[in-house]
Coordinates of N, CA and C in Angstrom, one line a residue:
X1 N -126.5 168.9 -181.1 CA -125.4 168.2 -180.5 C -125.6 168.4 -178.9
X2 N -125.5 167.5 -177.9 CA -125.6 167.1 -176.6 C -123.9 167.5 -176.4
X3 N -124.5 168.9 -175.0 CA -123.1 169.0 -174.6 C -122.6 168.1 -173.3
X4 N -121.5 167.6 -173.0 CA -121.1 166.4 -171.7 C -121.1 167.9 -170.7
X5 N -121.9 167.1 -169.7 CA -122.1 167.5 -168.6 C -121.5 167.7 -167.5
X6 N -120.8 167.9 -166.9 CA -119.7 168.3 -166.1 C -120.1 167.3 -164.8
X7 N -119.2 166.8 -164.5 CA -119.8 165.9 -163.1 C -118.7 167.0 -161.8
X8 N -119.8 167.1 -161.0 CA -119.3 167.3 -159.3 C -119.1 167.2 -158.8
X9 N -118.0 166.5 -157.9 CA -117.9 165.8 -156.9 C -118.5 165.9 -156.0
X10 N -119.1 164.7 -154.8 CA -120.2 164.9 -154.0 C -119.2 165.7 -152.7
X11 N -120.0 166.5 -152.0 CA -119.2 167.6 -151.1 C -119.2 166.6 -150.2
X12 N -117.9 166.9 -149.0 CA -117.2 166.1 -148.4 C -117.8 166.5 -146.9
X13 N -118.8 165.6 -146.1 CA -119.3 166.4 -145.1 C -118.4 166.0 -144.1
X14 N -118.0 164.7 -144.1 CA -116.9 164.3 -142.9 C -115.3 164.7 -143.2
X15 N -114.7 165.6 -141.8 CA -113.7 165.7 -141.9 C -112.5 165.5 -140.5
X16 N -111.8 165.5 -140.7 CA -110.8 165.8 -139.5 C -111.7 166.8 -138.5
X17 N -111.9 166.1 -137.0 CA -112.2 167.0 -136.3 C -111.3 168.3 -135.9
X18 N -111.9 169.6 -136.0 CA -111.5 171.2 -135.7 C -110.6 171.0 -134.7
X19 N -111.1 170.4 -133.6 CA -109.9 170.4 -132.5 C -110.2 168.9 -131.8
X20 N -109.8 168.7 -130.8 CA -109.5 167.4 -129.6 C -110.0 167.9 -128.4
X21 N -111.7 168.1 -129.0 CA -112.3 168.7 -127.4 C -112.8 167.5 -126.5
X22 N -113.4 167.8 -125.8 CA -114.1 166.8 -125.0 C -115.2 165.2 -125.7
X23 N -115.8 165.9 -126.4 CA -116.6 164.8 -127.4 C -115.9 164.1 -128.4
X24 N -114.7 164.7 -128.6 CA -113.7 163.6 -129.5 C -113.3 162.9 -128.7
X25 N -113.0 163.3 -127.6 CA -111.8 162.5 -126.5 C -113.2 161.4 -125.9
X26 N -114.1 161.6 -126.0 CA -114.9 160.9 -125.3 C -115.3 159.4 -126.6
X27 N -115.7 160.0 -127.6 CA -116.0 158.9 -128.5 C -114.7 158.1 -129.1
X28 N -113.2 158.7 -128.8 CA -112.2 158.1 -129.4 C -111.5 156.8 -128.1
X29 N -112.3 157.3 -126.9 CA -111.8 156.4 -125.8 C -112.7 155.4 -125.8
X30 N -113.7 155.3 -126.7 CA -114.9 153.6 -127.0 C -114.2 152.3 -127.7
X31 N -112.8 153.2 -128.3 CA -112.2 153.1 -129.2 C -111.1 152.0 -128.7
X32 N -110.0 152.9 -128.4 CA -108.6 153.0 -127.9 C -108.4 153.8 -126.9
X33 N -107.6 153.1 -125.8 CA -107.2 153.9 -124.6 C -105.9 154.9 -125.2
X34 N -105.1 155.1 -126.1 CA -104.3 155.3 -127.0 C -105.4 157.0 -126.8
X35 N -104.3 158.2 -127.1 CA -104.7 159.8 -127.6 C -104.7 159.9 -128.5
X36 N -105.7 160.8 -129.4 CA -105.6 161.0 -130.7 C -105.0 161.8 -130.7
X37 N -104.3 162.2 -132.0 CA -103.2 163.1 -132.5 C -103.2 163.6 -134.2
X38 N -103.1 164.8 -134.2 CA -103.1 164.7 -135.5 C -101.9 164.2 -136.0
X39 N -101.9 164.3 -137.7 CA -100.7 163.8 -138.3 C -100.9 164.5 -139.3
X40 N -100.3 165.0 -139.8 CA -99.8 165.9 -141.3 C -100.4 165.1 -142.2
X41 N -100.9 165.4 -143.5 CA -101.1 164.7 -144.7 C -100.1 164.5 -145.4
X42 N -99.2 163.9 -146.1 CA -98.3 164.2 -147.5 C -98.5 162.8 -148.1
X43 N -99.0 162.9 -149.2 CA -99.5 161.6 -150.0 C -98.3 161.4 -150.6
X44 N -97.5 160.3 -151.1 CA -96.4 159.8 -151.3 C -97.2 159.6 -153.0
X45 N -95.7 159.8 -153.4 CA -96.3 159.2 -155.0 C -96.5 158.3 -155.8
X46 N -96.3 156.8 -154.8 CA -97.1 155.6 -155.2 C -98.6 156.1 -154.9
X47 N -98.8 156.2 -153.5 CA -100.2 156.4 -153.4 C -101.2 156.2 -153.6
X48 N -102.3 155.1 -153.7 CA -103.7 155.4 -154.0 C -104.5 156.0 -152.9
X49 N -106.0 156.6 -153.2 CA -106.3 156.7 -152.5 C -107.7 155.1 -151.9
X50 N -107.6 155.6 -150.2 CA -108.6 154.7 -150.1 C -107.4 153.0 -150.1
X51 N -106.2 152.7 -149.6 CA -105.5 151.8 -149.8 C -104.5 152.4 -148.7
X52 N -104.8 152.7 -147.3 CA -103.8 153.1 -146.2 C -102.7 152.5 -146.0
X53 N -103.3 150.8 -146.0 CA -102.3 149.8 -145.3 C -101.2 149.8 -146.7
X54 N -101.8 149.5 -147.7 CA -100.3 149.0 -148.9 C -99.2 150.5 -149.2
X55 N -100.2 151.5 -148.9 CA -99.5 153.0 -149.0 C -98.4 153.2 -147.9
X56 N -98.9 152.9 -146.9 CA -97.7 152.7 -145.2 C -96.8 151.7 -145.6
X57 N -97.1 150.7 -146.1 CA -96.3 149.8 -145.8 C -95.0 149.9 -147.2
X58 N -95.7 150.1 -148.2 CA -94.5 150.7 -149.3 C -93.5 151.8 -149.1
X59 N -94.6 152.7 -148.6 CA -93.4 153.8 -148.1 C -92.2 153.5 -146.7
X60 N -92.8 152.4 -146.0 CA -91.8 151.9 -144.7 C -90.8 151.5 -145.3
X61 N -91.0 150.7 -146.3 CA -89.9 150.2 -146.9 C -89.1 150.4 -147.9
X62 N -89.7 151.4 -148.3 CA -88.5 152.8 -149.5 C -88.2 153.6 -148.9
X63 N -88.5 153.7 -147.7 CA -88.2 154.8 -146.7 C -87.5 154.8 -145.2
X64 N -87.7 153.4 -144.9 CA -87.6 153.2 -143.5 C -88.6 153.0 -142.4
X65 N -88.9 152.4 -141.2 CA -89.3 153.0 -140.5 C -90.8 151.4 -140.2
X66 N -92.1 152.2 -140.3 CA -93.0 150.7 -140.4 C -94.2 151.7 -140.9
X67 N -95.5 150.8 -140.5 CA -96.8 151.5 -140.9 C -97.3 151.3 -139.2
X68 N -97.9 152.0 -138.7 CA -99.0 152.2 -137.4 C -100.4 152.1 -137.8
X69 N -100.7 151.3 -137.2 CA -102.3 151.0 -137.4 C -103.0 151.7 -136.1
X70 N -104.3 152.0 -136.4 CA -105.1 152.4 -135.9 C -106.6 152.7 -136.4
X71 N -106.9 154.4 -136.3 CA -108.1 154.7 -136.8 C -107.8 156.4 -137.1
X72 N -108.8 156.9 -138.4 CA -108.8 158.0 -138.9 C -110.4 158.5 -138.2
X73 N -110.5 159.6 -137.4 CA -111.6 160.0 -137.1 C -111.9 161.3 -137.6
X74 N -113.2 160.8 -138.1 CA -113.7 161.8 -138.8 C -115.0 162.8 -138.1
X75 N -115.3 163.9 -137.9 CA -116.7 164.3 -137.8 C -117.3 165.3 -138.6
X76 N -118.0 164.8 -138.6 CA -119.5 165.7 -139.4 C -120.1 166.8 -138.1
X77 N -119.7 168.0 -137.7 CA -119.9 168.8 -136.1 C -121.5 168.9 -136.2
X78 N -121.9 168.1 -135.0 CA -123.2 168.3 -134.9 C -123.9 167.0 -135.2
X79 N -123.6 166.5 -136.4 CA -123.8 165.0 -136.5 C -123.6 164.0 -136.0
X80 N -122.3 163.4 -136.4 CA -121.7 162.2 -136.3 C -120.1 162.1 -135.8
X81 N -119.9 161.5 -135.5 CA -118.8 161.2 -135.3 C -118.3 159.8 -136.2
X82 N -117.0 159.2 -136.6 CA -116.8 158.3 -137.7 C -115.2 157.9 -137.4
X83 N -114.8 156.6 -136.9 CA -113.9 156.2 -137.0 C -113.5 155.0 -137.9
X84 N -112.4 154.9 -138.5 CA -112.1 154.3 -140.2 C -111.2 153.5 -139.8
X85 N -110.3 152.0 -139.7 CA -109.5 151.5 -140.1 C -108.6 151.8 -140.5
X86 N -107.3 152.5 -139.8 CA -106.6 153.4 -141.1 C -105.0 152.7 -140.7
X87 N -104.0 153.0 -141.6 CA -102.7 153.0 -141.5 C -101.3 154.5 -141.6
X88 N -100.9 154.8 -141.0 CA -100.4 155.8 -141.0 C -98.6 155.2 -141.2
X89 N -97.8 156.1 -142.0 CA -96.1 155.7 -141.9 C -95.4 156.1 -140.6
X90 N -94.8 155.4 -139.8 CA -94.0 155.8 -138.8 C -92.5 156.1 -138.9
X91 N -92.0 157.1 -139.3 CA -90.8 157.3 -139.8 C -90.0 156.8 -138.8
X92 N -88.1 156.4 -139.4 CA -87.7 155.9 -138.0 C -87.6 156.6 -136.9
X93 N -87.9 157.8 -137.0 CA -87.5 158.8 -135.6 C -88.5 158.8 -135.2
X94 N -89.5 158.1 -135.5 CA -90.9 158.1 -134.6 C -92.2 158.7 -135.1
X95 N -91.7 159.8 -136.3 CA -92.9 160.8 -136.5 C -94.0 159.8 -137.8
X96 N -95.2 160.8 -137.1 CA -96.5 159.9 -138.3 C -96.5 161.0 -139.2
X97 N -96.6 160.2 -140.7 CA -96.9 160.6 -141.8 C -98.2 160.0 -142.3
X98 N -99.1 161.1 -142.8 CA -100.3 160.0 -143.6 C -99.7 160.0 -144.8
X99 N -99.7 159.1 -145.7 CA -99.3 159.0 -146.8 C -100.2 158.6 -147.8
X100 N -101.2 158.5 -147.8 CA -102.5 158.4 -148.3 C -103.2 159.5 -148.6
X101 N -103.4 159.9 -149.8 CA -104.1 161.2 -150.0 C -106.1 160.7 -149.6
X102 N -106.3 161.5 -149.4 CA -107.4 162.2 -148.1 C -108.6 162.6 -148.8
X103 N -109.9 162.5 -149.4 CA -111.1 163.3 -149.8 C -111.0 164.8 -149.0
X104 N -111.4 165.8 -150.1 CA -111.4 166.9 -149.6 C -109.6 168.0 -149.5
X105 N -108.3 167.0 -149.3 CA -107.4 167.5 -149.0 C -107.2 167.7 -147.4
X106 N -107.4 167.3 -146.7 CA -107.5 168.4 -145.1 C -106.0 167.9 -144.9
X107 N -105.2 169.1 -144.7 CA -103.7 169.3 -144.1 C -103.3 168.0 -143.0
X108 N -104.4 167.4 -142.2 CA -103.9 166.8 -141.2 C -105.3 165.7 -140.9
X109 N -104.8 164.3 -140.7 CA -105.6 163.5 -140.1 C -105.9 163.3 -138.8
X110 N -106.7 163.2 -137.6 CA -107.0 163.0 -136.6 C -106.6 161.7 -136.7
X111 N -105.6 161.1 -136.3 CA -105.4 159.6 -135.8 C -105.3 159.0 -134.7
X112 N -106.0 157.9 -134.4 CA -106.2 157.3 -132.6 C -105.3 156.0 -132.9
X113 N -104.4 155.6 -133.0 CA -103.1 154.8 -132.5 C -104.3 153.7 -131.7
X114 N -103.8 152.7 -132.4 CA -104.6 151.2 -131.8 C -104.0 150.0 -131.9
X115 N -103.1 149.0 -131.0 CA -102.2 148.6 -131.4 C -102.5 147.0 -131.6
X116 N -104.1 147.4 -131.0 CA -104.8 145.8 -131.4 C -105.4 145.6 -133.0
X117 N -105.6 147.1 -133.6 CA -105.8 147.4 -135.1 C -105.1 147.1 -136.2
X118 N -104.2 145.7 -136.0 CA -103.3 145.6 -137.2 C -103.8 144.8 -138.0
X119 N -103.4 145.4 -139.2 CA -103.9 145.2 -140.5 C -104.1 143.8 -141.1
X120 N -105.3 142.9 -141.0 CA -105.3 141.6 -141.5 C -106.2 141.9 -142.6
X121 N -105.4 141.3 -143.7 CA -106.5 141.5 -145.1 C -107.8 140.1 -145.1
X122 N -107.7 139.1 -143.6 CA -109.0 138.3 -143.8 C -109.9 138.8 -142.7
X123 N -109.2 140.0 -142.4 CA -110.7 140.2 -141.5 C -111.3 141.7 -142.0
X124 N -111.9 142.0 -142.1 CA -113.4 143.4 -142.6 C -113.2 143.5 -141.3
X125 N -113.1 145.4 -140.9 CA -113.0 146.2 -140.0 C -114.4 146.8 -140.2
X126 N -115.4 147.1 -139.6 CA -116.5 148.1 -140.3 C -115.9 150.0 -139.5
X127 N -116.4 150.4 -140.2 CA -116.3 151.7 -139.3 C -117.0 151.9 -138.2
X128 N -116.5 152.7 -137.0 CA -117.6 152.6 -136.2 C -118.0 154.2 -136.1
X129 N -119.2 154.3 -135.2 CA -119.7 155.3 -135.9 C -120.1 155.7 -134.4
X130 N -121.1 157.3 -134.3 CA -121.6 157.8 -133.0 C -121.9 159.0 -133.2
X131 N -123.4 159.2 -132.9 CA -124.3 160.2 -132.9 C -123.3 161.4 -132.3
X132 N -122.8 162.7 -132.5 CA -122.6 163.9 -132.0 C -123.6 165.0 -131.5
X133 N -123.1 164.5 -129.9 CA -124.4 165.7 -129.2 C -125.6 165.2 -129.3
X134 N -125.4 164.1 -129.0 CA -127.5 163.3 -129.1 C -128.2 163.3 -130.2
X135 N -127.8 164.2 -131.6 CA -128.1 164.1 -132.5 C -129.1 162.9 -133.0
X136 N -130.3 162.7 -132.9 CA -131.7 161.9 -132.9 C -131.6 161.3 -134.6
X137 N -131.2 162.6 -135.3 CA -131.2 162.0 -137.1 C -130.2 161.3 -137.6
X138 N -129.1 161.9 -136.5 CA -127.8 160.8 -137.2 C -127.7 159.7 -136.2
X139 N -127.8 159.1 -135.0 CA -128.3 157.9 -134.2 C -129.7 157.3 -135.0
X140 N -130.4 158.1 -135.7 CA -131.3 156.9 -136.8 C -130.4 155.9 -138.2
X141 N -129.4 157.3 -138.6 CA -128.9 156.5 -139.7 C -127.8 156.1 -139.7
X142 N -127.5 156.2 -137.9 CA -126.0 155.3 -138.1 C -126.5 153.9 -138.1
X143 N -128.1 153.8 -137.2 CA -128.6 152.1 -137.2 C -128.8 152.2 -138.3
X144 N -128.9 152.7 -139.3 CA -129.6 152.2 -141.3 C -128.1 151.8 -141.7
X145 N -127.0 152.3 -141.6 CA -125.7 152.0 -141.8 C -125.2 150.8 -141.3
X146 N -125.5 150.3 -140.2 CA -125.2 149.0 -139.2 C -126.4 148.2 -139.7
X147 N -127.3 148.5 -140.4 CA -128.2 147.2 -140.9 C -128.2 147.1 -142.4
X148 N -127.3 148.0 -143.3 CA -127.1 148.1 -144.9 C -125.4 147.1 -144.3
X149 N -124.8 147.4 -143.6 CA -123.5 146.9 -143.8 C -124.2 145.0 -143.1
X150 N -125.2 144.9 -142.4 CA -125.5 143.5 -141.9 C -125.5 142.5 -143.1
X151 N -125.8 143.3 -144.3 CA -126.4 142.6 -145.7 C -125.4 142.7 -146.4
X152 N -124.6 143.7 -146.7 CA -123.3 143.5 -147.7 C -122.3 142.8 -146.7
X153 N -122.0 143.0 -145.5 CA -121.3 142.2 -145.2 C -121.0 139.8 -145.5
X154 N -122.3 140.3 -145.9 CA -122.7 138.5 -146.4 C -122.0 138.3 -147.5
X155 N -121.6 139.4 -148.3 CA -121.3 139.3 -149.7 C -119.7 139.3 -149.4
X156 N -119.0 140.1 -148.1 CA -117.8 140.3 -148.3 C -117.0 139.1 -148.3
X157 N -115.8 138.4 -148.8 CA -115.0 138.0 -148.9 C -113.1 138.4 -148.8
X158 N -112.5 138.0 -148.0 CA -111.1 138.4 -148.5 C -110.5 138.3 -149.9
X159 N -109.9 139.8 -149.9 CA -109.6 140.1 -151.2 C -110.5 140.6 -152.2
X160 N -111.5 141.0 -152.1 CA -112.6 141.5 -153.0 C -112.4 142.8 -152.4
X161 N -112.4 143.7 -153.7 CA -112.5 144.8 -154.3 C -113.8 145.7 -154.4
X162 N -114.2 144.6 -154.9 CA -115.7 144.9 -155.6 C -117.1 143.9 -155.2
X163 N -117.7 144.2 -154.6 CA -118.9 143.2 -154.4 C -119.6 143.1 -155.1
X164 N -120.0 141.3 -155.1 CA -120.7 141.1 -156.3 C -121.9 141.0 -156.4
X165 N -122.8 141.0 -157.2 CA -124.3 141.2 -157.2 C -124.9 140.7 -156.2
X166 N -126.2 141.4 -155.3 CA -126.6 141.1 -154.4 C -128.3 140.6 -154.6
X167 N -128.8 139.8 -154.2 CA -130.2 138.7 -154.8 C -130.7 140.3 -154.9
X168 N -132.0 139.4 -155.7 CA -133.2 140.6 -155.8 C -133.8 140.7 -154.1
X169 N -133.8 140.3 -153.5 CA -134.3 140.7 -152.4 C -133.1 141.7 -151.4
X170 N -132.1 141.7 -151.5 CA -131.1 142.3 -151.0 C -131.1 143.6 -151.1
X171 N -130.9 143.3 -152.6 CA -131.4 144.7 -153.4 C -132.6 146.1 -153.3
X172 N -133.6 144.8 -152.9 CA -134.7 145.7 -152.5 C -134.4 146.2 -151.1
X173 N -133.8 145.5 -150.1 CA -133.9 146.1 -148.8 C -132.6 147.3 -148.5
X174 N -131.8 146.7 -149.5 CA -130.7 148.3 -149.5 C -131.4 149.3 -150.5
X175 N -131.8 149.0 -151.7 CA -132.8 150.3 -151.7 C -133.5 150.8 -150.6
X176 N -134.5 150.2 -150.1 CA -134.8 151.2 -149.1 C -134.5 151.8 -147.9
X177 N -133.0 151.2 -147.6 CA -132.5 151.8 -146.5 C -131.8 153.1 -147.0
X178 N -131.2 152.7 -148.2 CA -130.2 153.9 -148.7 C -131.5 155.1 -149.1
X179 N -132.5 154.5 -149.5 CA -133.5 155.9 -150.0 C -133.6 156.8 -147.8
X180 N -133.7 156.0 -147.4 CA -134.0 156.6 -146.0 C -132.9 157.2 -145.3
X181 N -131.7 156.6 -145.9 CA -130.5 157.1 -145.7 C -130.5 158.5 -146.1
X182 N -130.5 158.9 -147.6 CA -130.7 160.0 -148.4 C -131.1 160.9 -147.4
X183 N -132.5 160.6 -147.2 CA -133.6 161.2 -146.4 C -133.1 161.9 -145.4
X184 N -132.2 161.1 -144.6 CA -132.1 161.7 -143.4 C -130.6 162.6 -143.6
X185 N -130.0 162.2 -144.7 CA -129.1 163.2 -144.6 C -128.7 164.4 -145.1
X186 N -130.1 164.6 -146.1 CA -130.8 166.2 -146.6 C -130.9 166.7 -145.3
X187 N -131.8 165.7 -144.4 CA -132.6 166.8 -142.9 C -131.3 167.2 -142.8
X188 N -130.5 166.3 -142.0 CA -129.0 166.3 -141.5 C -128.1 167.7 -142.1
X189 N -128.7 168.0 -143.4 CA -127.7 169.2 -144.4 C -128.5 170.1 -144.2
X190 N -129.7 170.4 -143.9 CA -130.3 171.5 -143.8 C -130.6 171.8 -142.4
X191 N -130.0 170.7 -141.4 CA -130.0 171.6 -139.7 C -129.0 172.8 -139.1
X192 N -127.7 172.4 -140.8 CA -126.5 172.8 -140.3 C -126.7 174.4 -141.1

């Protein structure tokens, strides 16, 4: 008898940056003239994860208050830097709640307030991204990321969940970006 195998979750390399030093303030101002800030995490019990805007906006409305758009920045120290499309709850006395539970748990989201960032479900936000500290291996695979998103973005549509099959030739050329992706982000785990 075959025993079930325990699945892993893949470890979470991007997180809320440690602090609001100079290189966050610098990659968050490419962004938004707006300060980053953190904000507390408390996932509300509708909640999904990975669903910011419907998470803010339910809770505004059981709750009070609105959703704040912006961006969730993430870094990888030493790598990357990564800012996300995100929605945070603005209670009515002003304070931000993330209400969206978070990969990994981290207590608090780095949020950059962007008030040109509001949430249209017909437009695709991509992440944008940025080498940390000149980083040579992650400025290679943020361009493999900006040329795998050139090709799935063909496929996206408003309202899709799920993208749907991509030609055999598509296929071949995100295989081999994602195999090179892989690649560089073993080197990337073993610099650190």
């Amino acid at each position: 008898m075959q025993r079930p195998t325990q699945q892993i979750p893949p470890a979470v390399i991007l997180g809320p940056p440690a602090e609001i030093d100079a290189a966050t303030r610098a990659f968050c101002a490419t962004i938004s003239s707006a300060e980053p800030l953190y904000v507390p995490v408390d996932p509300a019990a509708h909640a999904k994860v990975a669903y910011c805007f419907d998470n803010s906006v339910i809770q505004a409305g059981a709750q009070g208050g609105e959703a704040a758009y912006g961006w969730a920045i993430w870094r990888w120290p030493g790598r990357w830097f990564e800012a996300e499309h995100h929605a945070v709850w603005r209670r009515a006395d002003g304070s931000l709640v993330d209400v969206t539970p978070q990969l990994g748990d981290p207590p608090h989201t780095l949020f950059l307030p962007d008030p040109d960032a509001v949430y249209d479900p017909a437009t695709y936000r991509r992440n944008v991204m940025a080498p940390d500290a000149g980083n040579a291996l992650a400025a290679e695979y943020i361009e493999l990321v900006g040329q795998r998103a050139d090709i799935t973005d063909l496929y996206w549509y408003p309202g899709v969940e799920v993208l749907p099959l991509f030609s055999a030739e598509d296929q071949r050329r995100i295989a081999r970006l994602d195999t090179r992706m892989s690649e560089l982000r073993a080197a990337m785990s073993r610099d650190g």
